[in-house]
Coordinates of C-alpha atoms and ligand atoms in Angstrom, one line a residue:
X21 CA -38.1 5.0 4.5
X22 CA -36.9 7.7 5.8
X23 CA -32.9 7.9 5.2
X24 CA -30.6 6.7 7.7
X25 CA -28.4 9.2 9.3
X26 CA -25.7 8.7 8.8
X27 CA -23.8 11.3 11.5
X28 CA -25.7 9.3 14.1
X29 CA -24.1 6.1 13.3
X30 CA -20.8 7.9 12.9
X31 CA -21.1 8.8 16.2
X32 CA -22.7 5.8 18.1
X33 CA -19.6 3.6 16.2
X34 CA -16.8 6.3 17.4
X35 CA -18.3 6.6 20.9
X36 CA -17.8 2.1 21.1
X37 CA -14.4 2.2 19.4
X38 CA -13.5 5.7 22.1
X39 CA -14.9 3.3 25.6
X40 CA -13.7 -0.1 24.3
X41 CA -17.9 -1.2 24.6
X42 CA -20.1 -2.7 21.8
X43 CA -23.3 -2.0 20.1
X44 CA -26.2 -3.6 18.4
X45 CA -26.0 -3.9 15.1
X46 CA -27.4 -0.6 13.1
X47 CA -27.4 -1.4 9.4
X48 CA -30.8 -3.8 9.4
X49 CA -33.0 -1.2 11.6
X50 CA -31.4 2.3 10.0
X51 CA -31.9 1.1 6.3
X52 CA -28.3 1.0 5.2
X53 CA -27.3 -0.5 2.0
X54 CA -23.4 -0.5 0.7
X55 CA -22.7 2.9 -0.6
X56 CA -24.6 4.8 2.8
X57 CA -22.7 2.3 4.7
X58 CA -18.9 3.8 3.6
X59 CA -20.6 6.6 4.0
X60 CA -20.9 5.9 7.8
X61 CA -17.5 4.6 8.2
X62 CA -15.8 7.9 6.1
X63 CA -17.4 10.5 8.6
X64 CA -16.6 8.1 11.5
X65 CA -12.5 8.1 10.3
X66 CA -13.4 12.0 10.4
X67 CA -13.7 11.9 14.1
X68 CA -10.8 10.5 14.1
X69 CA -9.1 12.8 11.9
X70 CA -11.3 16.5 13.6
X71 CA -9.5 14.3 16.8
X72 CA -6.1 15.2 14.9
X73 CA -5.3 11.4 13.1
X74 CA -3.6 11.0 9.8
X75 CA -5.1 8.2 7.4
X76 CA -2.2 6.5 6.9
X77 CA -3.5 3.5 3.8
X78 CA -5.8 1.3 3.1
X79 CA -6.6 -1.9 4.8
X80 CA -9.2 -4.7 2.3
X81 CA -10.7 -7.4 3.8
X82 CA -12.2 -11.0 3.9
X83 CA -9.9 -11.0 0.4
X84 CA -10.0 -15.1 2.1
X85 CA -12.7 -17.8 1.6
X86 CA -10.9 -18.5 5.8
X87 CA -12.3 -15.4 6.7
X88 CA -15.4 -14.6 4.9
X89 CA -16.5 -18.6 6.9
X90 CA -15.5 -17.1 10.3
X91 CA -17.4 -14.1 9.9
X92 CA -20.0 -14.9 7.5
X93 CA -20.4 -12.3 5.4
X94 CA -18.1 -13.0 1.8
X95 CA -17.6 -10.5 0.5
X96 CA -14.6 -7.9 -0.6
X97 CA -14.4 -4.9 1.8
X98 CA -12.2 -2.0 2.8
X99 CA -11.6 0.3 5.5
X100 CA -9.5 3.5 6.4
X101 CA -5.6 3.1 8.7
X102 CA -4.9 6.4 10.8
X103 CA -1.0 6.8 12.1
X104 CA -3.2 5.9 15.5
X105 CA -3.9 2.3 14.6
X106 CA -0.2 1.6 13.8
X107 CA 2.0 -0.2 17.2
X108 CA 5.4 -0.6 16.3
X109 CA 6.8 -4.0 15.0
X110 CA 8.1 -6.0 18.3
X111 CA 6.0 -3.3 20.6
X112 CA 2.8 -3.7 22.7
X113 CA -0.6 -3.2 22.6
X114 CA -2.9 -2.9 25.2
X115 CA -6.2 -4.9 24.9
X116 CA -8.5 -3.4 27.8
X117 CA -8.6 -0.7 24.8
X118 CA -9.7 -2.9 22.9
X119 CA -13.5 -5.4 23.2
X120 CA -12.8 -8.2 21.7
X121 CA -10.2 -7.7 19.4
X122 CA -8.2 -10.5 17.3
X123 CA -5.3 -11.0 15.6
X124 CA -4.5 -12.4 11.8
X125 CA -1.9 -12.1 9.7
X126 CA -1.6 -10.6 6.9
X127 CA 0.8 -8.7 3.9
X128 CA 1.2 -5.5 3.7
X129 CA 2.3 -3.2 0.7
X130 CA 4.0 -0.2 0.3
X131 CA 2.4 1.8 -2.1
X132 CA 4.1 4.1 -4.9
X133 CA 2.7 6.6 -7.0
X134 CA -0.1 5.5 -8.5
X135 CA -1.8 5.7 -12.0
X136 CA -3.9 9.3 -12.5
X137 CA -7.8 7.6 -12.8
X138 CA -7.8 7.3 -17.0
X139 CA -4.0 6.7 -17.1
X140 CA -3.2 3.1 -17.8
X141 CA -2.6 0.9 -14.5
X142 CA 1.1 -0.4 -14.4
X143 CA 3.2 -2.7 -13.5
X144 CA 2.6 -4.3 -9.7
X145 CA 6.2 -3.1 -9.4
X146 CA 5.6 0.7 -10.6
X147 CA 3.0 0.6 -8.2
X148 CA 3.9 -0.9 -5.1
X149 CA 7.6 0.2 -3.6
X150 CA 7.8 -2.4 -0.6
X151 CA 6.3 -5.3 0.8
X152 CA 6.0 -6.5 4.8
X153 CA 4.8 -9.1 7.0
X154 CA 2.4 -7.2 9.1
X155 CA 0.0 -8.1 11.3
X156 CA -4.0 -7.1 12.1
X157 CA -5.0 -6.3 14.9
X158 CA -9.5 -6.5 14.2
X159 CA -12.1 -5.7 16.6
X160 CA -15.6 -5.4 16.2
X161 CA -17.9 -2.8 18.0
X162 CA -20.8 -5.1 17.2
X163 CA -21.8 -7.8 20.4
X164 CA -20.5 -11.2 19.9
X165 CA -18.2 -9.8 17.2
X166 CA -21.1 -10.4 14.9
X167 CA -22.5 -8.4 11.5
X168 CA -24.0 -8.2 7.8
X169 CA -22.3 -6.8 5.3
X170 CA -23.1 -2.7 5.3
X171 CA -22.7 -3.0 9.4
X172 CA -18.8 -4.3 9.3
X173 CA -18.2 -1.7 6.1
X174 CA -19.6 1.1 8.9
X175 CA -17.7 0.5 11.5
X176 CA -14.5 0.6 9.1
X177 CA -14.3 -2.7 8.2
X178 CA -13.5 -4.3 11.8
X179 CA -9.9 -1.5 11.7
X180 CA -8.2 -1.6 15.8
X181 CA -4.4 -1.6 15.1
X182 CA -1.8 -3.0 12.9
X183 CA 1.7 -3.5 13.2
X184 CA 4.4 -3.4 10.1
X185 CA 7.8 -6.0 9.9
X186 CA 10.8 -5.1 7.8
X187 CA 10.0 -3.8 4.7
X188 CA 11.2 -6.0 1.2
X189 CA 11.5 -5.1 -2.0
X190 CA 8.7 -7.5 -4.2
X191 CA 9.9 -10.8 -4.6
X192 CA 9.6 -12.5 -8.0
X193 CA 6.6 -14.4 -6.8
X194 CA 4.4 -13.5 -4.3
X195 CA 1.3 -15.7 -5.1
X196 CA 2.3 -18.7 -3.1
X197 CA 4.5 -17.5 0.1
X198 CA 3.6 -19.8 3.6
X199 CA 2.1 -17.7 6.1
X200 CA 1.9 -18.7 9.8
X201 CA 0.6 -17.1 12.8
X202 CA 2.2 -17.5 15.7
X203 CA 1.3 -17.7 20.0
X204 CA 3.6 -17.3 22.6
X205 CA 6.1 -19.1 19.8
X206 CA 2.9 -22.0 19.0
X207 CA 1.7 -21.7 15.1
X208 CA -2.1 -20.9 16.4
X209 CA -2.7 -20.7 11.9
X210 CA -1.1 -21.3 9.1
X211 CA -1.7 -20.2 5.3
X212 CA -0.7 -18.9 2.2
X213 CA -0.6 -16.2 0.2
X214 CA -2.3 -17.8 -2.1
X215 CA -5.3 -17.7 0.1
X216 CA -6.0 -13.2 -1.0
X217 CA -7.6 -13.1 -3.8
X218 CA -5.7 -16.3 -5.2
X219 CA -2.8 -13.6 -5.2
X220 CA -2.5 -10.5 -3.2
X221 CA -1.5 -8.0 -5.9
X222 CA -5.0 -9.1 -7.0
X223 CA -5.9 -7.3 -3.7
X224 CA -4.7 -4.3 -4.7
X225 CA -6.3 -3.9 -7.8
X226 CA -9.5 -4.5 -6.0
X227 CA -9.0 -1.8 -3.5
X228 CA -7.8 0.8 -6.1
X229 CA -11.9 0.0 -7.8
X230 CA -13.7 -0.1 -4.7
X231 CA -12.3 2.9 -3.2
X232 CA -12.4 4.3 -5.9
X233 CA -16.0 3.7 -6.7
X234 CA -16.2 5.9 -3.5
X235 CA -14.2 9.0 -4.3
X236 CA -10.6 7.8 -2.7
X237 CA -8.2 7.4 -4.4
X238 CA -5.1 6.3 -2.8
X239 CA -1.6 7.8 -2.5
X240 CA 1.9 7.1 -2.7
X241 CA 4.0 6.6 0.9
X242 CA -0.3 4.9 2.3
X243 CA 0.8 1.4 3.8
X244 CA -1.8 -1.1 2.0
X245 CA -3.3 -4.2 3.7
X246 CA -4.4 -6.6 1.8
X247 CA -6.3 -9.0 4.0
X248 CA -6.2 -12.4 6.3
X249 CA -5.1 -15.5 4.8
X250 CA -6.0 -16.8 7.3
X251 CA -9.0 -16.6 10.6
X252 CA -8.2 -14.4 13.4
X253 CA -7.5 -15.8 16.7
X254 CA -8.6 -14.4 20.1
X255 CA -5.9 -11.7 21.3
X256 CA -5.3 -11.7 25.4
X257 CA -3.3 -9.6 27.3
X258 CA 0.3 -11.7 28.3
X259 CA 0.5 -13.3 24.9
X260 CA 3.0 -12.4 21.8
X261 CA 1.7 -12.8 18.8
X262 CA 3.3 -12.6 15.5
X263 CA 2.8 -13.0 12.3
X264 CA 5.4 -15.1 9.4
X265 CA 5.6 -14.9 5.7
X266 CA 8.0 -17.0 3.8
X267 CA 10.3 -14.5 2.4
X268 CA 9.6 -11.8 4.3
X269 CA 10.1 -12.5 7.4
X270 CA 8.0 -11.5 10.4
X271 CA 6.2 -8.9 12.6
X272 CA 5.2 -9.7 16.1
X273 CA 3.4 -7.5 19.1
X274 CA 2.9 -7.9 23.3
X275 CA -0.5 -7.9 24.4
X276 CA -0.5 -6.2 27.8
X277 CA -3.8 -5.3 30.0
Ligands
OOG25 C1 -14.3 -7.9 8.8 C2 -12.3 -7.3 9.1 C3 -11.6 -8.2 7.9 C4 -9.8 -9.7 7.1 O1 -7.8 -9.2 6.3 O2 -10.1 -10.1 5.9 C5 -10.2 -8.5 7.5 C6 -13.0 -8.7 10.2 O3 -13.3 -10.0 10.0 O4 -13.9 -8.5 11.0 O5 -10.1 -7.6 7.8
MG26 MG1 -7.1 -7.7 8.6

């Protein structure tokens, strides 16, 4: 089989995001496996870095059954976050910059110093300085928001934008906090942090392990999104979105066009 053209696929997905225009899935035709898909993701995000964006963190995807069921892919995945994707809490996001945006409630970690490879992994509170409620705006670059596992990995796990609420010290328990997603004050999704791999702290172990396989080490000061606890909801201009996590408070954003 001819080796997949990593650079060309990355350029196609970068243009799709930049012009908010959906493209057909690429993995089956190009013969992308998971490793090649992560190589596409690295090349795709490199386009952003070449335009002056900075890497500010990592996001986990499909860490809950609700998310796996919604998109029909049942493997935990990870993607990269840049500074340009961050929207201030209480700010606005222009939906015309996206193809078919959806929002989902997340829990964010602010990373402290992580162990060097080979060093024993310490306590969660050694690795995480603070936690916050968050909103992720996802936007698949593929038509109909439909993709295979390597497709979604190549597409930087549908990363679009994110909002981080106020940071709090790590509470005693993180494994069973109520989670709500509100649209214009109405509850659109209800869940629990228990839906995130049983305990969102596990998402960090998975992130360290899975990103490490591809030579990516998590950095002090990075933001880490543990993955949505509920299914995502389509985002339309004019609405106000709020994600609330018990004990942590809320994060909000208004969609404009
Ligand atoms: C893939 C990204 C999944 C999450 O929190 O599970 C994700 C998608 O649903 O398009 O960000
Ligand atoms: Mg997410």
